[in-house]
């Protein structure tokens, strides 16, 4: 066993003494030692209950003869970090999470690991660590939050972000906003829509690193605790069978993940995280593959913010296995891929059916014949940009308008809330990329404000930053190269015509090449916005969004 390196032999007597200081018996030290990686904290509602999940996991490990030892990692709540300097740390935390797990599991060589994430960057950070360490591992998330109720309708965190814009437009009173504030987030769990956290928890299930149900069993259901116990028991079976993450996270697994991503209409952040996880697994995910898979994959689910359904509905409809089974019937999945159940994808989804076709549509009756995400190219984004086309209104799929240029999110927000943006405009927010931000902040506040004002039907937004999974509208992000690296988005001037054609995967700046070269000759790279601390180091190492914003090797 790997843990023998810290517990066997005469020279390890001091090590055993330290373990005994924890209250461990010899019998516990003699068995497999399983690290329980828990991101529980009292800051994030998605994580506040993870201590109960961890206790269930540990019960499962003990039932199967192992000795669980829990350790923490950090987490950032994107909702709370939104629209201030704290959001600069969100994406950057992904690398720190992966590094911290590597440190703990290498300094204390556990035999296997159970990962307990729930929100945003924690899930991909832990998946990156699992690929890097490559010891038997299982994931069990904390599960999604239930929806709230407001004025007879179901609501979530995206509802209140959009309500801010509605108040600014005079469509909602301050009193109504205060009432919604009380009801939008009713309890623990990852925010209720197909936002980044739930997208990545579903992707973990599709990749095969989480047991069936990992992405959709609600946080407050007893089934979530039973799933956690099964995860604790299953990691012991993986250890016995010597099944490791790199046996599971293969090229086939990532192609399956992108396919289900397209069918579900997941967050645009999956296009950042899946390539980063694949990078740790030694697999290159090209952005062109996203478009290839999108073209052949029908969009089967319209979950909030693209539609009125939520994760609890997806679970009731049969969950991820039902979506996968429908896709498999039409040859769109690689069924031989191994999973953390010890069985293949084909084994796991056998007999699974759609329970509610109003939530998960049949292959023959999709919302769209193509998937929920698209990669756009053009002179404004030669390295690519991403849009959640499933959440774009039909009238905005093709759009052109004058650029309204802002060098930060704060500038753009002041203009939007000041009613200075007009129908037809294309809002450009730059110097918010991985290096320029730094940290590639999410632009949920401006997109939600525009939606709340009813302008998602007439205004597009383009940025080298990124978007929350809760964003909707013609929101085009991840523009590469970013402005801070001299990308064409740095050369856009107020009033320039921008042409967007999502069906043709195109985003173009209607300025001739000669004029752009003159602008480029006059452009000067900006001074870094952060010059000390973690983000200063991050700026020096982080790569472009089209690589997954991984750090340089």
C-alpha positions as a Python dict, from the first residue, in 0.01 Angstrom:
ca = {
    (1, 'X'): (0, 0, 0),
    (2, 'X'): (109, 356, -74),
    (3, 'X'): (53, 454, 288),
    (4, 'X'): (317, 202, 396),
    (5, 'X'): (568, 478, 315),
    (6, 'X'): (453, 663, 626),
    (7, 'X'): (368, 383, 866),
    (8, 'X'): (576, 62, 821),
    (9, 'X'): (916, -27, 965),
    (10, 'X'): (1123, 61, 1270),
    (11, 'X'): (1217, 400, 1127),
    (12, 'X'): (848, 493, 1103),
    (13, 'X'): (792, 463, 1480),
    (14, 'X'): (780, 846, 1513),
    (15, 'X'): (522, 858, 1235),
    (16, 'X'): (307, 597, 1407),
    (17, 'X'): (338, 788, 1731),
    (18, 'X'): (204, 1099, 1562),
    (19, 'X'): (-88, 903, 1418),
    (20, 'X'): (-158, 770, 1765),
    (21, 'X'): (-170, 1130, 1884),
    (22, 'X'): (-478, 1154, 1659),
    (23, 'X'): (-633, 866, 1852),
    (24, 'X'): (-572, 603, 1584),
    (25, 'X'): (-544, 239, 1683),
    (26, 'X'): (-287, 1, 1538),
    (27, 'X'): (-578, -172, 1366),
    (28, 'X'): (-670, 153, 1192),
    (29, 'X'): (-313, 216, 1082),
    (30, 'X'): (-281, -136, 948),
    (31, 'X'): (-564, -83, 700),
    (32, 'X'): (-572, 133, 384),
    (33, 'X'): (-558, 503, 468),
    (34, 'X'): (-802, 707, 262),
    (35, 'X'): (-772, 1084, 228),
    (36, 'X'): (-1103, 1268, 240),
    (37, 'X'): (-1060, 1601, 59),
    (38, 'X'): (-1331, 1833, 192),
    (39, 'X'): (-1394, 2192, 80),
    (40, 'X'): (-1643, 2259, 364),
    (41, 'X'): (-1659, 2612, 500),
    (42, 'X'): (-1907, 2854, 654),
    (43, 'X'): (-1880, 3112, 376),
    (44, 'X'): (-2041, 2933, 81),
    (45, 'X'): (-2396, 2793, 97),
    (46, 'X'): (-2292, 2517, -140),
    (47, 'X'): (-2031, 2405, 111),
    (48, 'X'): (-2180, 2470, 451),
    (49, 'X'): (-2322, 2116, 478),
    (50, 'X'): (-2021, 1927, 346),
    (51, 'X'): (-1926, 1819, 696),
    (52, 'X'): (-2234, 1592, 692),
    (53, 'X'): (-2134, 1461, 348),
    (54, 'X'): (-1782, 1392, 480),
    (55, 'X'): (-1918, 1200, 778),
    (56, 'X'): (-2123, 983, 541),
    (57, 'X'): (-1818, 925, 319),
    (58, 'X'): (-1610, 824, 622),
    (59, 'X'): (-1884, 584, 732),
    (60, 'X'): (-1870, 422, 390),
    (61, 'X'): (-1491, 392, 400),
    (62, 'X'): (-1505, 230, 745),
    (63, 'X'): (-1781, -9, 633),
    (64, 'X'): (-1546, -128, 359),
    (65, 'X'): (-1246, -168, 591),
    (66, 'X'): (-1055, 155, 535),
    (67, 'X'): (-934, 434, 762),
    (68, 'X'): (-1054, 780, 652),
    (69, 'X'): (-848, 1091, 729),
    (70, 'X'): (-1006, 1423, 636),
    (71, 'X'): (-826, 1737, 522),
    (72, 'X'): (-954, 2068, 380),
    (73, 'X'): (-904, 2283, 78),
    (74, 'X'): (-1017, 2637, 2),
    (75, 'X'): (-1319, 2750, -199),
    (76, 'X'): (-1440, 3079, -344),
    (77, 'X'): (-1811, 3161, -381),
    (78, 'X'): (-1840, 3324, -721),
    (79, 'X'): (-2172, 3482, -629),
    (80, 'X'): (-2028, 3655, -324),
    (81, 'X'): (-1703, 3741, -506),
    (82, 'X'): (-1893, 3885, -805),
    (83, 'X'): (-1849, 4246, -918),
    (84, 'X'): (-1558, 4344, -693),
    (85, 'X'): (-1188, 4268, -666),
    (86, 'X'): (-1259, 3931, -503),
    (87, 'X'): (-1362, 3784, -839),
    (88, 'X'): (-1001, 3816, -956),
    (89, 'X'): (-922, 3527, -723),
    (90, 'X'): (-1193, 3286, -836),
    (91, 'X'): (-1038, 3125, -1146),
    (92, 'X'): (-692, 3162, -992),
    (93, 'X'): (-810, 2954, -695),
    (94, 'X'): (-848, 2652, -924),
    (95, 'X'): (-471, 2612, -955),
    (96, 'X'): (-418, 2667, -584),
    (97, 'X'): (-678, 2402, -500),
    (98, 'X'): (-507, 2150, -727),
    (99, 'X'): (-168, 2236, -579),
    (100, 'X'): (-290, 2211, -219),
    (101, 'X'): (-438, 1865, -275),
    (102, 'X'): (-117, 1753, -444),
    (103, 'X'): (81, 1877, -144),
    (104, 'X'): (-138, 1707, 116),
    (105, 'X'): (-165, 1377, -68),
    (106, 'X'): (207, 1365, -148),
    (107, 'X'): (334, 1472, 193),
    (108, 'X'): (98, 1213, 346),
    (109, 'X'): (85, 931, 90),
    (110, 'X'): (-273, 807, 114),
    (111, 'X'): (-377, 488, -61),
    (112, 'X'): (-680, 652, -222),
    (113, 'X'): (-884, 972, -211),
    (114, 'X'): (-1247, 1075, -192),
    (115, 'X'): (-1306, 1432, -312),
    (116, 'X'): (-1596, 1640, -175),
    (117, 'X'): (-1640, 1958, -383),
    (118, 'X'): (-1950, 2151, -476),
    (119, 'X'): (-1897, 2494, -629),
    (120, 'X'): (-1734, 2650, -932),
    (121, 'X'): (-1351, 2622, -935),
    (122, 'X'): (-1335, 2361, -659),
    (123, 'X'): (-1466, 2084, -884),
    (124, 'X'): (-1216, 2133, -1170),
    (125, 'X'): (-934, 2207, -926),
    (126, 'X'): (-994, 1874, -752),
    (127, 'X'): (-1028, 1690, -1085),
    (128, 'X'): (-695, 1837, -1193),
    (129, 'X'): (-540, 1712, -870),
    (130, 'X'): (-690, 1366, -918),
    (131, 'X'): (-538, 1342, -1265),
    (132, 'X'): (-203, 1471, -1141),
    (133, 'X'): (-180, 1231, -845),
    (134, 'X'): (-337, 933, -1026),
    (135, 'X'): (-428, 725, -723),
    (136, 'X'): (-772, 557, -686),
    (137, 'X'): (-1027, 835, -642),
    (138, 'X'): (-1402, 897, -623),
    (139, 'X'): (-1592, 1228, -626),
    (140, 'X'): (-1913, 1305, -441),
    (141, 'X'): (-2042, 1662, -456),
    (142, 'X'): (-2265, 1836, -205),
    (143, 'X'): (-2551, 1850, -457),
    (144, 'X'): (-2764, 2132, -597),
    (145, 'X'): (-2974, 2381, -402),
    (146, 'X'): (-3351, 2369, -433),
    (147, 'X'): (-3525, 2664, -595),
    (148, 'X'): (-3689, 2943, -400),
    (149, 'X'): (-4042, 3079, -447),
    (150, 'X'): (-4131, 3442, -520),
    (151, 'X'): (-4469, 3576, -631),
    (152, 'X'): (-4580, 3229, -737),
    (153, 'X'): (-4269, 3155, -944),
    (154, 'X'): (-3957, 2950, -883),
    (155, 'X'): (-3642, 3158, -848),
    (156, 'X'): (-3267, 3118, -794),
    (157, 'X'): (-2958, 3333, -754),
    (158, 'X'): (-2973, 3439, -1120),
    (159, 'X'): (-3320, 3583, -1055),
    (160, 'X'): (-3187, 3829, -802),
    (161, 'X'): (-2887, 3928, -1013),
    (162, 'X'): (-3130, 4014, -1293),
    (163, 'X'): (-3360, 4189, -1045),
    (164, 'X'): (-3087, 4446, -983),
    (165, 'X'): (-3117, 4549, -1347),
    (166, 'X'): (-3497, 4546, -1322),
    (167, 'X'): (-3481, 4791, -1030),
    (168, 'X'): (-3243, 5011, -1230),
    (169, 'X'): (-3492, 5011, -1518),
    (170, 'X'): (-3785, 5088, -1290),
    (171, 'X'): (-3945, 4749, -1355),
    (172, 'X'): (-3921, 4635, -991),
    (173, 'X'): (-3946, 4819, -663),
    (174, 'X'): (-3683, 4816, -390),
    (175, 'X'): (-3938, 4646, -166),
    (176, 'X'): (-3988, 4365, -414),
    (177, 'X'): (-3611, 4328, -445),
    (178, 'X'): (-3583, 4293, -67),
    (179, 'X'): (-3855, 4026, -68),
    (180, 'X'): (-3681, 3835, -348),
    (181, 'X'): (-3353, 3861, -159),
    (182, 'X'): (-3513, 3663, 125),
    (183, 'X'): (-3644, 3386, -102),
    (184, 'X'): (-3402, 3333, -393),
    (185, 'X'): (-3155, 3102, -217),
    (186, 'X'): (-3353, 2885, 30),
    (187, 'X'): (-3073, 2672, 174),
    (188, 'X'): (-2757, 2470, 124),
    (189, 'X'): (-2633, 2342, -209),
    (190, 'X'): (-2481, 2469, -532),
    (191, 'X'): (-2702, 2737, -692),
    (192, 'X'): (-3009, 2577, -848),
    (193, 'X'): (-2962, 2633, -1223),
    (194, 'X'): (-2722, 2486, -1477),
    (195, 'X'): (-2458, 2731, -1363),
    (196, 'X'): (-2087, 2648, -1342),
    (197, 'X'): (-2097, 2445, -1020),
    (198, 'X'): (-2377, 2218, -1134),
    (199, 'X'): (-2232, 2200, -1485),
    (200, 'X'): (-1901, 2073, -1349),
    (201, 'X'): (-2064, 1831, -1104),
    (202, 'X'): (-2259, 1687, -1398),
    (203, 'X'): (-1941, 1674, -1606),
    (204, 'X'): (-1771, 1485, -1322),
    (205, 'X'): (-2045, 1224, -1345),
    (206, 'X'): (-2012, 1199, -1724),
    (207, 'X'): (-1632, 1175, -1707),
    (208, 'X'): (-1685, 874, -1482),
    (209, 'X'): (-1522, 1022, -1172),
    (210, 'X'): (-1849, 1052, -976),
    (211, 'X'): (-2114, 788, -915),
    (212, 'X'): (-2448, 816, -1098),
    (213, 'X'): (-2647, 1092, -929),
    (214, 'X'): (-2343, 1299, -840),
    (215, 'X'): (-2462, 1595, -1047),
    (216, 'X'): (-2833, 1606, -972),
    (217, 'X'): (-2938, 1453, -636),
    (218, 'X'): (-3049, 1761, -435),
    (219, 'X'): (-2828, 1867, -146),
    (220, 'X'): (-3102, 1824, 115),
    (221, 'X'): (-3218, 1478, 8),
    (222, 'X'): (-3123, 1176, 218),
    (223, 'X'): (-3024, 1014, -112),
    (224, 'X'): (-2724, 1252, -114),
    (225, 'X'): (-2599, 1102, 214),
    (226, 'X'): (-2653, 750, 83),
    (227, 'X'): (-2459, 843, -230),
    (228, 'X'): (-2175, 972, -10),
    (229, 'X'): (-2164, 643, 182),
    (230, 'X'): (-2153, 451, -146),
    (231, 'X'): (-1866, 673, -263),
    (232, 'X'): (-1672, 586, 54),
    (233, 'X'): (-1732, 217, -3),
    (234, 'X'): (-1657, 237, -376),
    (235, 'X'): (-1315, 395, -331),
    (236, 'X'): (-1212, 81, -144),
    (237, 'X'): (-1319, -133, -442),
    (238, 'X'): (-1123, 90, -678),
    (239, 'X'): (-820, 49, -455),
    (240, 'X'): (-861, -328, -460),
    (241, 'X'): (-901, -330, -839),
    (242, 'X'): (-623, -71, -888),
    (243, 'X'): (-844, 154, -1102),
    (244, 'X'): (-696, 501, -1118),
    (245, 'X'): (-816, 838, -1254),
    (246, 'X'): (-609, 813, -1572),
    (247, 'X'): (-777, 480, -1645),
    (248, 'X'): (-1107, 671, -1635),
    (249, 'X'): (-1025, 1020, -1766),
    (250, 'X'): (-935, 914, -2119),
    (251, 'X'): (-992, 1083, -2451),
    (252, 'X'): (-1320, 893, -2480),
    (253, 'X'): (-1432, 1026, -2140),
    (254, 'X'): (-1366, 1387, -2241),
    (255, 'X'): (-1544, 1344, -2574),
    (256, 'X'): (-1841, 1202, -2384),
    (257, 'X'): (-1828, 1497, -2146),
    (258, 'X'): (-1836, 1750, -2430),
    (259, 'X'): (-2124, 1563, -2593),
    (260, 'X'): (-2338, 1569, -2278),
    (261, 'X'): (-2229, 1931, -2221),
    (262, 'X'): (-2381, 2021, -2559),
    (263, 'X'): (-2703, 1831, -2486),
    (264, 'X'): (-2746, 1999, -2147),
    (265, 'X'): (-2642, 2352, -2244),
    (266, 'X'): (-2389, 2385, -1963),
    (267, 'X'): (-2195, 2690, -1849),
    (268, 'X'): (-1938, 2842, -2085),
    (269, 'X'): (-1688, 2781, -1804),
    (270, 'X'): (-1680, 2413, -1899),
    (271, 'X'): (-1478, 2524, -2203),
    (272, 'X'): (-1216, 2657, -1959),
    (273, 'X'): (-1221, 2366, -1717),
    (274, 'X'): (-1245, 2053, -1931),
    (275, 'X'): (-930, 2148, -2131),
    (276, 'X'): (-746, 2225, -1806),
    (277, 'X'): (-840, 1887, -1656),
    (278, 'X'): (-750, 1714, -1982),
    (279, 'X'): (-414, 1893, -1977),
    (280, 'X'): (-337, 1734, -1639),
    (281, 'X'): (-438, 1398, -1785),
    (282, 'X'): (-198, 1444, -2077),
    (283, 'X'): (-480, 1494, -2329),
    (284, 'X'): (-517, 1794, -2560),
    (285, 'X'): (-871, 1925, -2605),
    (286, 'X'): (-886, 2154, -2908),
    (287, 'X'): (-1157, 2422, -2918),
    (288, 'X'): (-1245, 2306, -3269),
    (289, 'X'): (-1358, 1978, -3111),
    (290, 'X'): (-1626, 2174, -2924),
    (291, 'X'): (-1780, 2290, -3252),
    (292, 'X'): (-1746, 1946, -3411),
    (293, 'X'): (-1931, 1780, -3124),
    (294, 'X'): (-2185, 2063, -3101),
    (295, 'X'): (-2280, 2023, -3468),
    (296, 'X'): (-2376, 1658, -3420),
    (297, 'X'): (-2533, 1681, -3073),
    (298, 'X'): (-2892, 1799, -3023),
    (299, 'X'): (-2975, 2036, -2739),
    (300, 'X'): (-3212, 1833, -2518),
    (301, 'X'): (-3245, 2039, -2197),
    (302, 'X'): (-3322, 2405, -2131),
    (303, 'X'): (-3222, 2458, -1772),
    (304, 'X'): (-3200, 2795, -1600),
    (305, 'X'): (-3073, 3046, -1708),
    (306, 'X'): (-3161, 2931, -2063),
    (307, 'X'): (-3506, 2805, -1959),
    (308, 'X'): (-3745, 2756, -1670),
    (309, 'X'): (-3623, 2414, -1551),
    (310, 'X'): (-3376, 2353, -1269),
    (311, 'X'): (-3145, 2078, -1145),
    (312, 'X'): (-3418, 1929, -925),
    (313, 'X'): (-3628, 1887, -1242),
    (314, 'X'): (-3341, 1721, -1428),
    (315, 'X'): (-3302, 1480, -1138),
    (316, 'X'): (-3674, 1396, -1143),
    (317, 'X'): (-3655, 1340, -1519),
    (318, 'X'): (-3388, 1071, -1482),
    (319, 'X'): (-3074, 1276, -1434),
    (320, 'X'): (-2751, 1249, -1627),
    (321, 'X'): (-2791, 871, -1693),
    (322, 'X'): (-3118, 938, -1876),
    (323, 'X'): (-2958, 1209, -2092),
    (324, 'X'): (-2666, 979, -2169),
    (325, 'X'): (-2895, 687, -2251),
    (326, 'X'): (-3088, 900, -2501),
    (327, 'X'): (-2765, 1012, -2668),
    (328, 'X'): (-2630, 655, -2666),
    (329, 'X'): (-2935, 528, -2857),
    (330, 'X'): (-2814, 738, -3148),
    (331, 'X'): (-2447, 644, -3130),
    (332, 'X'): (-2319, 970, -2982),
    (333, 'X'): (-2135, 826, -2679),
    (334, 'X'): (-1834, 598, -2643),
    (335, 'X'): (-1989, 332, -2423),
    (336, 'X'): (-1670, 138, -2346),
    (337, 'X'): (-1523, 417, -2133),
    (338, 'X'): (-1444, 297, -1779),
    (339, 'X'): (-1601, 475, -1480),
    (340, 'X'): (-1552, 494, -1107),
    (341, 'X'): (-1827, 235, -1061),
    (342, 'X'): (-1574, -16, -1194),
    (343, 'X'): (-1806, -62, -1491),
    (344, 'X'): (-1832, 104, -1831),
    (345, 'X'): (-2055, 390, -1937),
    (346, 'X'): (-2268, 139, -2127),
    (347, 'X'): (-2314, -72, -1814),
    (348, 'X'): (-2407, 230, -1602),
    (349, 'X'): (-2679, 362, -1834),
    (350, 'X'): (-2832, 30, -1934),
    (351, 'X'): (-3207, 41, -1880),
    (352, 'X'): (-3209, 414, -1798),
    (353, 'X'): (-3497, 607, -1954),
    (354, 'X'): (-3627, 962, -1969),
    (355, 'X'): (-3895, 995, -1701),
    (356, 'X'): (-4016, 1341, -1806),
    (357, 'X'): (-3976, 1428, -2175),
    (358, 'X'): (-4085, 1784, -2097),
    (359, 'X'): (-3755, 1822, -1907),
    (360, 'X'): (-3526, 1599, -2116),
    (361, 'X'): (-3645, 1606, -2474),
    (362, 'X'): (-3618, 1308, -2706),
    (363, 'X'): (-3348, 1302, -2973),
    (364, 'X'): (-3617, 1352, -3239),
    (365, 'X'): (-3765, 1659, -3066),
    (366, 'X'): (-3470, 1875, -2950),
    (367, 'X'): (-3472, 2243, -2868),
    (368, 'X'): (-3209, 2271, -3138),
    (369, 'X'): (-3038, 2016, -3365),
    (370, 'X'): (-2704, 2151, -3243),
    (371, 'X'): (-2552, 2179, -2897),
    (372, 'X'): (-2576, 2453, -2636),
    (373, 'X'): (-2226, 2605, -2674),
    (374, 'X'): (-2040, 2745, -2973),
    (375, 'X'): (-1686, 2863, -3041),
    (376, 'X'): (-1666, 3178, -3253),
    (377, 'X'): (-1369, 3288, -3462),
    (378, 'X'): (-1280, 3598, -3660),
    (379, 'X'): (-1040, 3890, -3666),
    (380, 'X'): (-1169, 3995, -3322),
    (381, 'X'): (-1101, 3649, -3176),
    (382, 'X'): (-849, 3459, -3391),
    (383, 'X'): (-784, 3223, -3099),
    (384, 'X'): (-1155, 3172, -3041),
    (385, 'X'): (-1435, 3297, -2816),
    (386, 'X'): (-1723, 3109, -2654),
    (387, 'X'): (-2097, 3174, -2633),
    (388, 'X'): (-2377, 2982, -2462),
    (389, 'X'): (-2598, 2990, -2768),
    (390, 'X'): (-2868, 2793, -2588),
    (391, 'X'): (-2928, 3105, -2376),
    (392, 'X'): (-2927, 3353, -2668),
    (393, 'X'): (-3256, 3492, -2795),
    (394, 'X'): (-3331, 3400, -3160),
    (395, 'X'): (-3323, 3766, -3268),
    (396, 'X'): (-2967, 3800, -3131),
    (397, 'X'): (-2815, 3499, -3306),
    (398, 'X'): (-2709, 3736, -3583),
    (399, 'X'): (-2636, 4093, -3475),
    (400, 'X'): (-2426, 4391, -3566),
    (401, 'X'): (-2385, 4718, -3388),
    (402, 'X'): (-2148, 4989, -3269),
    (403, 'X'): (-1888, 4903, -3007),
    (404, 'X'): (-1924, 5061, -2665),
    (405, 'X'): (-1576, 5011, -2523),
    (406, 'X'): (-1483, 4975, -2155),
    (407, 'X'): (-1147, 4886, -2003),
    (408, 'X'): (-1297, 4726, -1691),
    (409, 'X'): (-1616, 4567, -1562),
    (410, 'X'): (-1673, 4860, -1325),
    (411, 'X'): (-1675, 5111, -1613),
    (412, 'X'): (-1928, 4900, -1802),
    (413, 'X'): (-2156, 4863, -1500),
    (414, 'X'): (-2164, 5239, -1447),
    (415, 'X'): (-2265, 5289, -1811),
    (416, 'X'): (-2533, 5018, -1801),
    (417, 'X'): (-2688, 5130, -1473),
    (418, 'X'): (-2659, 5491, -1591),
    (419, 'X'): (-2880, 5400, -1891),
    (420, 'X'): (-2606, 5500, -2136),
    (421, 'X'): (-2626, 5175, -2336),
    (422, 'X'): (-2872, 5181, -2625),
    (423, 'X'): (-3053, 4900, -2811),
    (424, 'X'): (-2828, 4767, -3087),
    (425, 'X'): (-2503, 4839, -2903),
    (426, 'X'): (-2223, 4585, -2858),
    (427, 'X'): (-2070, 4629, -2513),
    (428, 'X'): (-1697, 4546, -2516),
    (429, 'X'): (-1533, 4482, -2178),
    (430, 'X'): (-1159, 4425, -2209),
    (431, 'X'): (-846, 4391, -1994),
    (432, 'X'): (-1041, 4135, -1790),
    (433, 'X'): (-867, 3823, -1924),
    (434, 'X'): (-649, 3576, -1730),
    (435, 'X'): (-350, 3813, -1728),
    (436, 'X'): (-524, 4146, -1771),
    (437, 'X'): (-790, 4111, -1502),
    (438, 'X'): (-604, 3938, -1360),
    (439, 'X'): (-803, 3622, -1302),
    (440, 'X'): (-1061, 3651, -1580),
    (441, 'X'): (-1352, 3783, -1377),
    (442, 'X'): (-1708, 3666, -1446),
    (443, 'X'): (-1935, 3930, -1599),
    (444, 'X'): (-2264, 3818, -1443),
    (445, 'X'): (-2345, 4162, -1305),
    (446, 'X'): (-2344, 4339, -1646),
    (447, 'X'): (-2519, 4053, -1830),
    (448, 'X'): (-2782, 4020, -1556),
    (449, 'X'): (-2835, 4397, -1549),
    (450, 'X'): (-2894, 4401, -1926),
    (451, 'X'): (-3132, 4104, -1899),
    (452, 'X'): (-3317, 4265, -1609),
    (453, 'X'): (-3360, 4580, -1817),
    (454, 'X'): (-3498, 4373, -2104),
    (455, 'X'): (-3197, 4454, -2324),
    (456, 'X'): (-3076, 4095, -2373),
    (457, 'X'): (-3294, 4106, -2687),
    (458, 'X'): (-3107, 4400, -2836),
    (459, 'X'): (-2758, 4435, -2683),
    (460, 'X'): (-2460, 4200, -2715),
    (461, 'X'): (-2163, 4183, -2478),
    (462, 'X'): (-1811, 4075, -2575),
    (463, 'X'): (-1523, 4030, -2330),
    (464, 'X'): (-1185, 3867, -2280),
    (465, 'X'): (-1321, 3787, -1935),
    (466, 'X'): (-1573, 3513, -1878),
    (467, 'X'): (-1932, 3462, -1770),
    (468, 'X'): (-2112, 3295, -1486),
    (469, 'X'): (-2321, 2996, -1583),
    (470, 'X'): (-2609, 3218, -1471),
    (471, 'X'): (-2547, 3463, -1757),
    (472, 'X'): (-2780, 3468, -2055),
    (473, 'X'): (-2808, 3668, -2373),
    (474, 'X'): (-2559, 3725, -2654),
    (475, 'X'): (-2269, 3708, -2409),
    (476, 'X'): (-1945, 3624, -2589),
    (477, 'X'): (-1647, 3559, -2365),
    (478, 'X'): (-1297, 3411, -2349),
    (479, 'X'): (-1189, 3628, -2645),
    (480, 'X'): (-839, 3510, -2732),
    (481, 'X'): (-580, 3652, -2746),
    (482, 'X'): (-684, 3878, -2460),
    (483, 'X'): (-634, 4254, -2462),
    (484, 'X'): (-342, 4247, -2216),
    (485, 'X'): (-156, 4016, -2455),
    (486, 'X'): (-213, 4249, -2749),
    (487, 'X'): (-518, 4076, -2889),
    (488, 'X'): (-741, 4253, -3139),
    (489, 'X'): (-995, 4332, -2866),
    (490, 'X'): (-738, 4585, -2736),
    (491, 'X'): (-762, 4770, -3068),
    (492, 'X'): (-1139, 4823, -3074),
    (493, 'X'): (-1246, 5188, -3065),
    (494, 'X'): (-1575, 5345, -2962),
    (495, 'X'): (-1826, 5321, -3246),
    (496, 'X'): (-1647, 5051, -3448),
    (497, 'X'): (-1895, 4815, -3611),
    (498, 'X'): (-1890, 4459, -3473),
    (499, 'X'): (-2062, 4175, -3661),
    (500, 'X'): (-2176, 3864, -3474),
    (501, 'X'): (-2304, 3553, -3656),
    (502, 'X'): (-2343, 3269, -3406),
    (503, 'X'): (-2483, 3013, -3655),
    (504, 'X'): (-2172, 3069, -3867),
    (505, 'X'): (-1940, 3071, -3563),
    (506, 'X'): (-1817, 3419, -3650),
    (507, 'X'): (-1731, 3741, -3465),
    (508, 'X'): (-1574, 4017, -3675),
    (509, 'X'): (-1451, 4372, -3621),
    (510, 'X'): (-1548, 4567, -3936),
    (511, 'X'): (-1223, 4763, -3954),
    (512, 'X'): (-979, 4708, -4241),
    (513, 'X'): (-649, 4535, -4177),
    (514, 'X'): (-440, 4843, -4251),
    (515, 'X'): (-619, 5052, -3991),
    (516, 'X'): (-582, 4772, -3735),
    (517, 'X'): (-207, 4758, -3803),
    (518, 'X'): (-179, 5133, -3741),
    (519, 'X'): (-366, 5094, -3413),
    (520, 'X'): (-145, 4801, -3317),
    (521, 'X'): (170, 5005, -3378),
    (522, 'X'): (41, 5272, -3138),
    (523, 'X'): (-77, 5026, -2870),
    (524, 'X'): (120, 4993, -2549),
    (525, 'X'): (76, 4700, -2307),
    (526, 'X'): (-77, 4813, -1978),
    (527, 'X'): (97, 4796, -1644),
    (528, 'X'): (-11, 4494, -1435),
    (529, 'X'): (-305, 4576, -1211),
    (530, 'X'): (-159, 4363, -932),
    (531, 'X'): (211, 4371, -842),
    (532, 'X'): (240, 4157, -529),
    (533, 'X'): (99, 3845, -375),
    (534, 'X'): (-54, 3538, -534),
    (535, 'X'): (-211, 3718, -830),
    (536, 'X'): (120, 3878, -925),
    (537, 'X'): (271, 3530, -958),
    (538, 'X'): (-41, 3410, -1140),
    (539, 'X'): (-8, 3685, -1403),
    (540, 'X'): (341, 3567, -1491),
    (541, 'X'): (238, 3203, -1542),
    (542, 'X'): (-120, 3193, -1669),
    (543, 'X'): (-186, 3116, -2035),
    (544, 'X'): (-469, 3213, -2267),
    (545, 'X'): (-835, 3124, -2219),
    (546, 'X'): (-827, 2906, -2531),
    (547, 'X'): (-582, 2673, -2354),
    (548, 'X'): (-805, 2647, -2047),
    (549, 'X'): (-606, 2926, -1874),
    (550, 'X'): (-367, 2668, -1733),
    (551, 'X'): (-35, 2773, -1587),
    (552, 'X'): (279, 2737, -1795),
    (553, 'X'): (462, 2410, -1735),
}
